[in-house]
PDB file of C-alpha atoms and ligand atoms in Angstrom:
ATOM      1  CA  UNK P 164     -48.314  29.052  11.687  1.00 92.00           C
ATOM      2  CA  UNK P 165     -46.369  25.857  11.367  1.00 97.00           C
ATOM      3  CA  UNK P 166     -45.966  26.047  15.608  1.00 97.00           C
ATOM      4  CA  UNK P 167     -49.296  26.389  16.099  1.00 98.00           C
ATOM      5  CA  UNK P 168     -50.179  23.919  14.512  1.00 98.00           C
ATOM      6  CA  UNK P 169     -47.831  21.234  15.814  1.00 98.00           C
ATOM      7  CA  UNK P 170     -48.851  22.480  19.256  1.00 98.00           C
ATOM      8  CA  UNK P 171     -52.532  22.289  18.659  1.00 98.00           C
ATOM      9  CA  UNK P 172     -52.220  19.046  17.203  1.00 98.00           C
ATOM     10  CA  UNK P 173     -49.717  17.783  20.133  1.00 98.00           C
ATOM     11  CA  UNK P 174     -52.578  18.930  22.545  1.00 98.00           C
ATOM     12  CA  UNK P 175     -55.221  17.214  20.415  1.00 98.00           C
ATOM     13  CA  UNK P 176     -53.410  13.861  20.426  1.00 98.00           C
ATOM     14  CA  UNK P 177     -52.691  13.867  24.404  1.00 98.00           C
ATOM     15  CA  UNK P 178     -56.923  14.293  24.651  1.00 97.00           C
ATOM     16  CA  UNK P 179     -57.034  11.459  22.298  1.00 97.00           C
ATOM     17  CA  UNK P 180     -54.575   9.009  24.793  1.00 97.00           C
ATOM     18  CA  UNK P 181     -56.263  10.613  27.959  1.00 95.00           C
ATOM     19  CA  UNK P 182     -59.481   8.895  26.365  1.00 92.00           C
ATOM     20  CA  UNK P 183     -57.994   6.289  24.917  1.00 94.00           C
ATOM     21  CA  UNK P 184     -59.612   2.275  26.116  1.00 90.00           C
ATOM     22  CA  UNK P 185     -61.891   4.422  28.099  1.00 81.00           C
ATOM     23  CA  UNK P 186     -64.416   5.032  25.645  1.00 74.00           C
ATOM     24  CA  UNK P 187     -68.266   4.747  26.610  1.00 72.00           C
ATOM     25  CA  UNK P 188     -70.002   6.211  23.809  1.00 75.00           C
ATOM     26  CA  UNK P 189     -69.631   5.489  20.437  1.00 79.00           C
ATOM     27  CA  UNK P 190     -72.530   6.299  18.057  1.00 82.00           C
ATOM     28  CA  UNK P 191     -72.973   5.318  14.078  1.00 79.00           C
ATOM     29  CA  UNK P 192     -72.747   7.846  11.704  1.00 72.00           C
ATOM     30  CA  UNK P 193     -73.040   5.578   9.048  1.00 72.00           C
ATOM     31  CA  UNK P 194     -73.351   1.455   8.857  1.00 72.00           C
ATOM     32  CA  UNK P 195     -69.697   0.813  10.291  1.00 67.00           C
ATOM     33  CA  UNK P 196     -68.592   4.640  10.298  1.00 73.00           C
ATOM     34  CA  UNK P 197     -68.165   5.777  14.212  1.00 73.00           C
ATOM     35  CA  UNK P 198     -67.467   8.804  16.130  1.00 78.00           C
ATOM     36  CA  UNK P 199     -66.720   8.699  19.603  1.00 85.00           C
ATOM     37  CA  UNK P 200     -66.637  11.366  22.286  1.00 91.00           C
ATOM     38  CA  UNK P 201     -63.027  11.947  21.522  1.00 93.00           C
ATOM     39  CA  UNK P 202     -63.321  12.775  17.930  1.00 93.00           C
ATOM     40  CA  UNK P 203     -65.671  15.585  19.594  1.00 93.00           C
ATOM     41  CA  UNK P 204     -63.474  16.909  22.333  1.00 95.00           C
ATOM     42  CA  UNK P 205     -60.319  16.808  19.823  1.00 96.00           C
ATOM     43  CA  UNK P 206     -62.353  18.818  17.170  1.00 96.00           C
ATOM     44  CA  UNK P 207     -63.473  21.304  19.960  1.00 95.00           C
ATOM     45  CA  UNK P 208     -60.036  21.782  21.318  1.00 97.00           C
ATOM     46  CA  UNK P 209     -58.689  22.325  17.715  1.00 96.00           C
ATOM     47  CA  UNK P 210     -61.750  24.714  16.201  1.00 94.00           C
ATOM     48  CA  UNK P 211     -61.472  26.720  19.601  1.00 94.00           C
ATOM     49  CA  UNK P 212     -57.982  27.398  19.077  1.00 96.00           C
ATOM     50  CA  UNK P 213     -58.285  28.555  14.968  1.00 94.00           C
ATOM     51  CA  UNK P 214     -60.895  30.694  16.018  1.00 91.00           C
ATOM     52  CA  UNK P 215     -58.924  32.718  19.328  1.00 94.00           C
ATOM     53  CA  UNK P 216     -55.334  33.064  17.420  1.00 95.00           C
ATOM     54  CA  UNK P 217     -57.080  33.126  13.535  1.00 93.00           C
ATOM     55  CA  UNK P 218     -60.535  34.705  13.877  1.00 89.00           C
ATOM     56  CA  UNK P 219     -60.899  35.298  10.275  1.00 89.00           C
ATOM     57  CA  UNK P 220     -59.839  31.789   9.073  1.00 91.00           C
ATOM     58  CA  UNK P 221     -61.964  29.322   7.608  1.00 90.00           C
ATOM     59  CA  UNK P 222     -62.375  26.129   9.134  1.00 92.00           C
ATOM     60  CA  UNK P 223     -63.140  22.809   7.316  1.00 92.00           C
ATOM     61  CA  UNK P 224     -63.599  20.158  10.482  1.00 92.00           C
ATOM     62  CA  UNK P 225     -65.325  16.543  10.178  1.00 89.00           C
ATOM     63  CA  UNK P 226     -67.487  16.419  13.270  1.00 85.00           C
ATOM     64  CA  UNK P 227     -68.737  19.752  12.458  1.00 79.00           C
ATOM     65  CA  UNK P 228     -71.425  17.666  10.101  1.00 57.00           C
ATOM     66  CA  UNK P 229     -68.547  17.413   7.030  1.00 52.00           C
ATOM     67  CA  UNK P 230     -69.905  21.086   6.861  1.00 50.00           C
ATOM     68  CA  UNK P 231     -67.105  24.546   6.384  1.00 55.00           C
ATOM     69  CA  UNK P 232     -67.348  26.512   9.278  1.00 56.00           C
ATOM     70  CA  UNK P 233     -67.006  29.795   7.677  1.00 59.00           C
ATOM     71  CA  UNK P 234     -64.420  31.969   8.671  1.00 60.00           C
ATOM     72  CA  UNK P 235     -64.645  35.847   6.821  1.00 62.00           C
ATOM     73  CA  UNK P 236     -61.056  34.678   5.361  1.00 65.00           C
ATOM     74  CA  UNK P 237     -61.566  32.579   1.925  1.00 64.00           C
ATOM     75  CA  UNK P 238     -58.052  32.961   1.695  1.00 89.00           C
ATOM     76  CA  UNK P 239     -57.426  30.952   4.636  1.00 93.00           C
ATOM     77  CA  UNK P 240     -58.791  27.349   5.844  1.00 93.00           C
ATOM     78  CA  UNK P 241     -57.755  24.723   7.807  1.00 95.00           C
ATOM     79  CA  UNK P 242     -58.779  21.360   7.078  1.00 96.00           C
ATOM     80  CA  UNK P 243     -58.924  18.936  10.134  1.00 96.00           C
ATOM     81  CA  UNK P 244     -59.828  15.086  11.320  1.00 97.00           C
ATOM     82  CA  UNK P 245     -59.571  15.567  14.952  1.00 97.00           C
ATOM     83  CA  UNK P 246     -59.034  11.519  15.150  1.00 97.00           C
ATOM     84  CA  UNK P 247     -58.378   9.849  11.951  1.00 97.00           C
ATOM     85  CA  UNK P 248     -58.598   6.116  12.317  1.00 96.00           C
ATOM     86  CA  UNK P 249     -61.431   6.054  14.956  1.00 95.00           C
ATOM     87  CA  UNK P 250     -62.771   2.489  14.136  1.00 94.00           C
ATOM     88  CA  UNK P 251     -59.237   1.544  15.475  1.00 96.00           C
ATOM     89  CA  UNK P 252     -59.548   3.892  18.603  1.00 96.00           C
ATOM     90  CA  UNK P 253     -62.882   2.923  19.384  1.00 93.00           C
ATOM     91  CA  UNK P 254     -61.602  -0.857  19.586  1.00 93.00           C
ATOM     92  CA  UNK P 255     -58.386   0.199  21.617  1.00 95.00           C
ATOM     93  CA  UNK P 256     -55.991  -0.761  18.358  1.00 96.00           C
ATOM     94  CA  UNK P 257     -53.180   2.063  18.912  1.00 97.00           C
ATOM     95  CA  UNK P 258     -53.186   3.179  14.824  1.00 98.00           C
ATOM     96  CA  UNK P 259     -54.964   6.562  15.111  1.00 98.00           C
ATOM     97  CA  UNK P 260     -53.815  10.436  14.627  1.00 98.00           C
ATOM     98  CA  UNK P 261     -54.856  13.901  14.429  1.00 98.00           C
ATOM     99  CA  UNK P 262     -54.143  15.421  11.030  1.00 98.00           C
ATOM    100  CA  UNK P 263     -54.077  18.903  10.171  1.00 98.00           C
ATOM    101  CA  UNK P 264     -53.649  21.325   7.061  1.00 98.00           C
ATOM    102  CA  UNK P 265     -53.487  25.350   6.204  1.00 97.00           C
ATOM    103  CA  UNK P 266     -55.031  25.612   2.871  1.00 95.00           C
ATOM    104  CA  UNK P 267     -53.768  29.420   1.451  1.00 94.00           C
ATOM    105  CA  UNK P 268     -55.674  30.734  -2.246  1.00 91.00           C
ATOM    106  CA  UNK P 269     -56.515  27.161  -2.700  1.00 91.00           C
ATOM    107  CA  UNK P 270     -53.353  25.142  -2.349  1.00 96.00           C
ATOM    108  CA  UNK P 271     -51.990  23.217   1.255  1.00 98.00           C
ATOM    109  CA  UNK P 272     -49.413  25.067   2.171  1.00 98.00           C
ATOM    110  CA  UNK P 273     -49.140  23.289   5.598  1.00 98.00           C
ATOM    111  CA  UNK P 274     -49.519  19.498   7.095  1.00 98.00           C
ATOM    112  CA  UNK P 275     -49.290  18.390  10.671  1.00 98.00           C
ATOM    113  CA  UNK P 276     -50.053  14.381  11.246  1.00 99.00           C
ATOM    114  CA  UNK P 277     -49.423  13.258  15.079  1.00 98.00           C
ATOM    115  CA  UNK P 278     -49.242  10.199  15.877  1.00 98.00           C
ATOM    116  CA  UNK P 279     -49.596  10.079  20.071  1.00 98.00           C
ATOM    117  CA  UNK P 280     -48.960   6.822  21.109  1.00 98.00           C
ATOM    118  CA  UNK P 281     -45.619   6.795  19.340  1.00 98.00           C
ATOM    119  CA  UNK P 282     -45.227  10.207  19.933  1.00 98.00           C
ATOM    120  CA  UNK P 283     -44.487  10.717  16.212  1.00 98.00           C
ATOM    121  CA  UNK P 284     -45.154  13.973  14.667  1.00 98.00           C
ATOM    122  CA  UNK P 285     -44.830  14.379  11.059  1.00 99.00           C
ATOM    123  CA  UNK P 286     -44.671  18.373   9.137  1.00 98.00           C
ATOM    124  CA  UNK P 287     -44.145  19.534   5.926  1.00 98.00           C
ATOM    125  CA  UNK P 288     -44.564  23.576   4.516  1.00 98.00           C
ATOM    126  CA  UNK P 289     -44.614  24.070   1.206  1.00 98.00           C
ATOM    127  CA  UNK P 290     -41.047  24.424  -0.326  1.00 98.00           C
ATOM    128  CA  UNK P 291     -39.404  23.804   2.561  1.00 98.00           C
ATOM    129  CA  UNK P 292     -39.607  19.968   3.016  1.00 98.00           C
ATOM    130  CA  UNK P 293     -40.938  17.397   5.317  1.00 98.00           C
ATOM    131  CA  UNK P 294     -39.935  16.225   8.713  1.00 98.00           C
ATOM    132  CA  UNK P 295     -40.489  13.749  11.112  1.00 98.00           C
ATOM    133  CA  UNK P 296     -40.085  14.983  14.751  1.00 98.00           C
ATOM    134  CA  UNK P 297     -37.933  17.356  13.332  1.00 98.00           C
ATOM    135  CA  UNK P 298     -36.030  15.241  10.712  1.00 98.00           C
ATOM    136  CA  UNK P 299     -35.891  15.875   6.935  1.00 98.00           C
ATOM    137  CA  UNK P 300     -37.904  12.814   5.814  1.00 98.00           C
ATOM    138  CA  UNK P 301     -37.777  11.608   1.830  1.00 98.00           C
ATOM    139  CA  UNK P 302     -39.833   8.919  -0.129  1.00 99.00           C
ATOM    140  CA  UNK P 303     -37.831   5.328  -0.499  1.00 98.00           C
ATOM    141  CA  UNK P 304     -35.836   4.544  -3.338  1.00 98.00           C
ATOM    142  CA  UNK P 305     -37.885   1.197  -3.782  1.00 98.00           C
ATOM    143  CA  UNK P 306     -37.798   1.054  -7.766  1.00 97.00           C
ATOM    144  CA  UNK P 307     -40.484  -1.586  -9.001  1.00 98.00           C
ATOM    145  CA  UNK P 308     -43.700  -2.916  -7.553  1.00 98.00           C
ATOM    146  CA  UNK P 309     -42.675  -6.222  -7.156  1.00 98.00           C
ATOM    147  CA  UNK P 310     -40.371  -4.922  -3.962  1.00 98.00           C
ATOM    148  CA  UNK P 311     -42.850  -2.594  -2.883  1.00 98.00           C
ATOM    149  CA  UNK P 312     -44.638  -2.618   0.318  1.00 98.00           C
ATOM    150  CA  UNK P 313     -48.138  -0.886  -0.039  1.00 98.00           C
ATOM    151  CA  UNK P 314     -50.867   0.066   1.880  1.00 98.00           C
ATOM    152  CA  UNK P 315     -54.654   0.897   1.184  1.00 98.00           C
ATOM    153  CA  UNK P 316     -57.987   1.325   3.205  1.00 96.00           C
ATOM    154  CA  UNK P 317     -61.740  -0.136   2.887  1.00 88.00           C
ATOM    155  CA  UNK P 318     -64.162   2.673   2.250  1.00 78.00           C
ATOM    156  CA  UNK P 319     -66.887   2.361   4.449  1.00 74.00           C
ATOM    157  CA  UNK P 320     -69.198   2.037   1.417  1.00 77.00           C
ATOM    158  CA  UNK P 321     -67.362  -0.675   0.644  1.00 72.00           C
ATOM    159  CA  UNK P 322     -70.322  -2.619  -0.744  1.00 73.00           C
ATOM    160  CA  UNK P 323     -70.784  -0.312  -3.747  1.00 72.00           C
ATOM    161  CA  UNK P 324     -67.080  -0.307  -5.034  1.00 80.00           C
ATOM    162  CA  UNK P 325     -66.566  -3.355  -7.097  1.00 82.00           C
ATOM    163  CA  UNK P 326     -63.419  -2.143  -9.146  1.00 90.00           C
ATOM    164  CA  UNK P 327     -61.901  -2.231  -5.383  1.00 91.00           C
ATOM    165  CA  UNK P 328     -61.395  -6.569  -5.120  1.00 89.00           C
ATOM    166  CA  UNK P 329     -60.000  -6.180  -8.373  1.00 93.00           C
ATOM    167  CA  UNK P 330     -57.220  -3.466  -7.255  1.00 96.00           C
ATOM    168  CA  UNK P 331     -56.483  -5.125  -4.246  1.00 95.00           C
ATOM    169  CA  UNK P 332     -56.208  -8.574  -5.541  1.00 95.00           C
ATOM    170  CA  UNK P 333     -53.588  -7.529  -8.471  1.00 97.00           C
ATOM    171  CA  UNK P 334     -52.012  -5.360  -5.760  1.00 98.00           C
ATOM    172  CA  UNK P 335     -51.499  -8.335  -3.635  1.00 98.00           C
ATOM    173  CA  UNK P 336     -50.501 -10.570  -6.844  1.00 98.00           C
ATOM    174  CA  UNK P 337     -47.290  -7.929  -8.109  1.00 98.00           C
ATOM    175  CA  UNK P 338     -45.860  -6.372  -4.475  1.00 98.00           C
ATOM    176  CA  UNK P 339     -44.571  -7.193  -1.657  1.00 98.00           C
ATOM    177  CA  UNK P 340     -47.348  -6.973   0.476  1.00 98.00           C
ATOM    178  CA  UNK P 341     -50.076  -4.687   0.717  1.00 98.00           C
ATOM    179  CA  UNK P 342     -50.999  -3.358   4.419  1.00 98.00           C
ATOM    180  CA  UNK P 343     -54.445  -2.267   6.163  1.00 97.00           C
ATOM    181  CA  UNK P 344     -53.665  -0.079   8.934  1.00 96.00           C
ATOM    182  CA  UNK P 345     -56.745   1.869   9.088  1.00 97.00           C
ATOM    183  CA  UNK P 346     -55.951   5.203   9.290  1.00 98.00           C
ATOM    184  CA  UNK P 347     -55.614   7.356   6.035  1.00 98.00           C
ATOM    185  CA  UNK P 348     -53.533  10.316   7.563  1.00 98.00           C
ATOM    186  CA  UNK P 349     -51.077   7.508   8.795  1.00 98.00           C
ATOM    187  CA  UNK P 350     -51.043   5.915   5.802  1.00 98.00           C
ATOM    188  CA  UNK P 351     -49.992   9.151   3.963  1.00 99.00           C
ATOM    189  CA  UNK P 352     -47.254   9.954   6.652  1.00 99.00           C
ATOM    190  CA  UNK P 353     -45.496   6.445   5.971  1.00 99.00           C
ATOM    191  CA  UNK P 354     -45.362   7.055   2.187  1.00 99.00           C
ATOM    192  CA  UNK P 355     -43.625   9.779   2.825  1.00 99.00           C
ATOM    193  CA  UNK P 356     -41.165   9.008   5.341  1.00 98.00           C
ATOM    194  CA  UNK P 357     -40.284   5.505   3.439  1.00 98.00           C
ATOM    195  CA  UNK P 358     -41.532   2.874   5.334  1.00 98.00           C
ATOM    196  CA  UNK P 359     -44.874   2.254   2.648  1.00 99.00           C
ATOM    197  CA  UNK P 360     -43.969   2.920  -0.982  1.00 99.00           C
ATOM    198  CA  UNK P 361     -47.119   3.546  -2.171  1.00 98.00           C
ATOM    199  CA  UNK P 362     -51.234   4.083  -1.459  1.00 98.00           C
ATOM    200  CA  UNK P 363     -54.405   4.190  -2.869  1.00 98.00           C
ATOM    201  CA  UNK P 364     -57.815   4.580  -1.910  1.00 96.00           C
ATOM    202  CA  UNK P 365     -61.085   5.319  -3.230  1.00 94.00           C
ATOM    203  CA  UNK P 366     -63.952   7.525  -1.190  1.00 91.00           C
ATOM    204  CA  UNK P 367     -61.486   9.526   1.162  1.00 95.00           C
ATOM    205  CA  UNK P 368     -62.527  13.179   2.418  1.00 95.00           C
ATOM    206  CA  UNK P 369     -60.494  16.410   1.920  1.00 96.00           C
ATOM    207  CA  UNK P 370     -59.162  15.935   6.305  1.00 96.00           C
ATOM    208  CA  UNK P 371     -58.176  12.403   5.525  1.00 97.00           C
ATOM    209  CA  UNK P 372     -55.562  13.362   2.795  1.00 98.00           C
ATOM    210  CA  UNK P 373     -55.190  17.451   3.117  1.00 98.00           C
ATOM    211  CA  UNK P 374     -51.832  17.257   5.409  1.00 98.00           C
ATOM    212  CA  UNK P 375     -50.232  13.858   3.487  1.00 99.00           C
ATOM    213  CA  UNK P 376     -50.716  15.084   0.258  1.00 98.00           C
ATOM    214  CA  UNK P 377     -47.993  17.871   1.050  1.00 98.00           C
ATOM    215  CA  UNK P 378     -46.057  15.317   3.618  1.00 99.00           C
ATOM    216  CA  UNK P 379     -45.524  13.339   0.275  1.00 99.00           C
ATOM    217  CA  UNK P 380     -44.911  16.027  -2.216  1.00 98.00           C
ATOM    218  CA  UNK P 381     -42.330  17.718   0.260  1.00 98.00           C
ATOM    219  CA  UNK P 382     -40.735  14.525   0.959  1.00 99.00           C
ATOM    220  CA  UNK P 383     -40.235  14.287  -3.271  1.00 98.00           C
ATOM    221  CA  UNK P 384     -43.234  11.366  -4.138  1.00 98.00           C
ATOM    222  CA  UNK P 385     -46.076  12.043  -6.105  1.00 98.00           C
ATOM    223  CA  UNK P 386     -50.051  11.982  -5.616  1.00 98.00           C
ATOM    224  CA  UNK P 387     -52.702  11.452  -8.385  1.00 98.00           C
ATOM    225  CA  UNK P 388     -55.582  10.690  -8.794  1.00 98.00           C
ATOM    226  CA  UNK P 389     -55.677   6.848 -10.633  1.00 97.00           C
ATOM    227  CA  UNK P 390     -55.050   8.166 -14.536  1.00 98.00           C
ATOM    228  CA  UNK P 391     -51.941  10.222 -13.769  1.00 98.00           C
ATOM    229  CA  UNK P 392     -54.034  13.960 -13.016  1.00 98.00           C
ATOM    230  CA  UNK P 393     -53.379  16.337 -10.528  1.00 98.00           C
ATOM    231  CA  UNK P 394     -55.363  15.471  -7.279  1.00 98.00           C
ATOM    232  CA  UNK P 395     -57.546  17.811  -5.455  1.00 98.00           C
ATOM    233  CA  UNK P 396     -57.992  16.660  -1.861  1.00 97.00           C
ATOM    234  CA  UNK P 397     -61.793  17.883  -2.396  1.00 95.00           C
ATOM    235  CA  UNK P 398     -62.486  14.509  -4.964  1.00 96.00           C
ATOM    236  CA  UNK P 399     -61.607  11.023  -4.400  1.00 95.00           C
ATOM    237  CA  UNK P 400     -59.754   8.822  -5.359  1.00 96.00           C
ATOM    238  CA  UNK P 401     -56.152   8.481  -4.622  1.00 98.00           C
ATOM    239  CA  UNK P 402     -53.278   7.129  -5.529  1.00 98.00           C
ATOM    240  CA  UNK P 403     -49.871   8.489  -3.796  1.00 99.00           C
ATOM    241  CA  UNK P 404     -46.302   6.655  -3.917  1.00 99.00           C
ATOM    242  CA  UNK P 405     -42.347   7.744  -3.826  1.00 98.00           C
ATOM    243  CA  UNK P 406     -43.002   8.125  -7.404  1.00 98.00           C
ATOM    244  CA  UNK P 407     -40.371   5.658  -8.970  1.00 98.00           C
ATOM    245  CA  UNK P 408     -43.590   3.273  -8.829  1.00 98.00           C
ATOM    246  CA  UNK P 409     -46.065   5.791  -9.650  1.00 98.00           C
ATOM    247  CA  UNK P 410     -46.453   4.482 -12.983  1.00 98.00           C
ATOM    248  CA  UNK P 411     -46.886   0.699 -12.268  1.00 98.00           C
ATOM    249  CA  UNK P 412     -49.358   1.700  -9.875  1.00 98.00           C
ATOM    250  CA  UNK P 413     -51.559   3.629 -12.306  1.00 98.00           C
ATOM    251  CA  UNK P 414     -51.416   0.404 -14.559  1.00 98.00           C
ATOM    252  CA  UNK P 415     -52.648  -1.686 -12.130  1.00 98.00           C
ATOM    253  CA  UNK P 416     -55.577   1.044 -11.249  1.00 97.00           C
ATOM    254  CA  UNK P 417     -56.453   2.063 -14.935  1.00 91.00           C
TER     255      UNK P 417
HETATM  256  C1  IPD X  76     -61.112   6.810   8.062  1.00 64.15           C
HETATM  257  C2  IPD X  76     -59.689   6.295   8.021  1.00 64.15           C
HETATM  258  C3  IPD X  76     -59.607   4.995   7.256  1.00 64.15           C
HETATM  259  C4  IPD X  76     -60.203   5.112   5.867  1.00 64.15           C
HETATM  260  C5  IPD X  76     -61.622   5.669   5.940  1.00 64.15           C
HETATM  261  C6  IPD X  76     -61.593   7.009   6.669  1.00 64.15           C
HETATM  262  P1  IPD X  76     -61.921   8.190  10.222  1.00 64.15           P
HETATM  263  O1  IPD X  76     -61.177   8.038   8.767  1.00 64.15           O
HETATM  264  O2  IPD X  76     -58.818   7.222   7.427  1.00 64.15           O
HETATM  265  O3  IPD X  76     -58.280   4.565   7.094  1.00 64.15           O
HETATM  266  O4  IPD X  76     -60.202   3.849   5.253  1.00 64.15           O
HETATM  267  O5  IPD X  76     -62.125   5.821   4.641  1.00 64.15           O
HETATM  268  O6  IPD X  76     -62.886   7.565   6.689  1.00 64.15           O
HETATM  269  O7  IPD X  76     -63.377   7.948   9.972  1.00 64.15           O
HETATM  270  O8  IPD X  76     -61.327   7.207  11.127  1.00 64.15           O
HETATM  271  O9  IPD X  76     -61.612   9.602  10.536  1.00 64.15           O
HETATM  272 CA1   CA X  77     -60.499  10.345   8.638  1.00 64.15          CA
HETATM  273 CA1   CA X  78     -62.042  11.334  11.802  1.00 64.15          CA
END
């Protein structure tokens, strides 16, 4: 399972930099929220390939209209953003992936992120750790906020969150730095492999954060939602960090 989905995402990526600063369509699915012909062809490639080796899976895939494709399989689904971080790829800013995750009796038991143009590819199984390109990857050891580098993301419905300025602007008052890279899946990968300490964002979909919440949890950080609970990809919000900081983030988000 694991090798079919790093090759299905490896494939997906290499459509996304075939199409990449050659875009021609991009339509609105929202005010500011795009999809672009290579969110579609990356979707179709991925969905085709679920259904020929796993006919019985069930698929959960953005473009298809944020709607499950049923597969006979409940047990099974995969959970899938063909291009996460399209408002980048659309305006030829090279911070975009594909992210993908095997969802078994209700819990991710698998996460693929690839990153194509730096040919980064990011795995974790349940149990048995997380890697990038084939690395064991672990949280950092960064032990308060005020040497922590962070990261977050504007929902596009940005207009109706006003807790949001107030996160952002203590965030940027007690770290480091706080980053906006535009690209959730990314975002998620980082935190886990050490070079972000710690995320949060509010209004994210289950195939934004299905594949980094185990890339984190493998790698030994934590995810939450922003009072300390157990987070289900399936509601928003998040808050995810190497865990040492987990609890100064939460104060700043309560
Ligand atoms: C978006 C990205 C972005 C986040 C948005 C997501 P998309 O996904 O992950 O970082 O801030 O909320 O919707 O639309 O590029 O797949
Ligand atoms: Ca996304
Ligand atoms: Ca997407």
């Amino acid at each position: 399972m694991l090798n079919f989905a790093i090759e299905t995402a490896r494939d997906a990526g290499r459509v996304l930099l075939e199409k990449f600063g050659r875009i021609e369509t991009v339509t609105k699915k929202g005010d500011i929220n795009l999809v672009t012909e290579a969110d579609l062809a990356s979707e179709a490639l991925i969905v085709e390939r679920i259904k020929s080796h796993f006919p019985r899976h069930a698929i959960l895939a953005e473009e298809a209209g944020n709607a499950v494709v049923t597969g006979v399989d409940g047990g099974h689904k995969w959970v899938i953003d063909p291009l996460d971080g399209t408002t980048n790829y659309a305006h030829g800013y090279p911070c975009f992936c594909v992210t993908i995750a095997l969802e078994h009796e209700g819990e991710i038991v698998l996460g693929v992120t690839y990153d194509p143009t730096r040919d980064e590819l990011f795995t974790a199984e349940k149990g048995r750790g997380a890697a990038l390109n084939g690395k064991p990857i672990r949280v950092s050891a960064t032990d308060e906020l005020g040497n922590a580098l962070l990261v977050t993301g504007f929902p596009y419905d940005i207009k109706h969150r006003e807790k949001f300025a107030r996160h952002l602007t203590e965030f940027l008052l007690t770290s480091r730095g706080v980053r906006r890279d535009g690209s959730a899946a990314i975002d998620l990968a980082y935190v886990a492999c050490g070079r972000f300490d710690g995320f949060w964002e509010e209004g994210l979909n289950p195939w934004d954060v299905a594949a980094g919440k185990l890339l984190i949890e493998e790698a030994g950080g934590m995810v939450s939602y922003y009072d300390g609970s157990p987070f289900s990809i399936y509601t928003p919000p998040i808050v995810a960090s190497n865990g040492t900081i987990h609890a100064e983030m939460l104060n700043v988000l309560k």
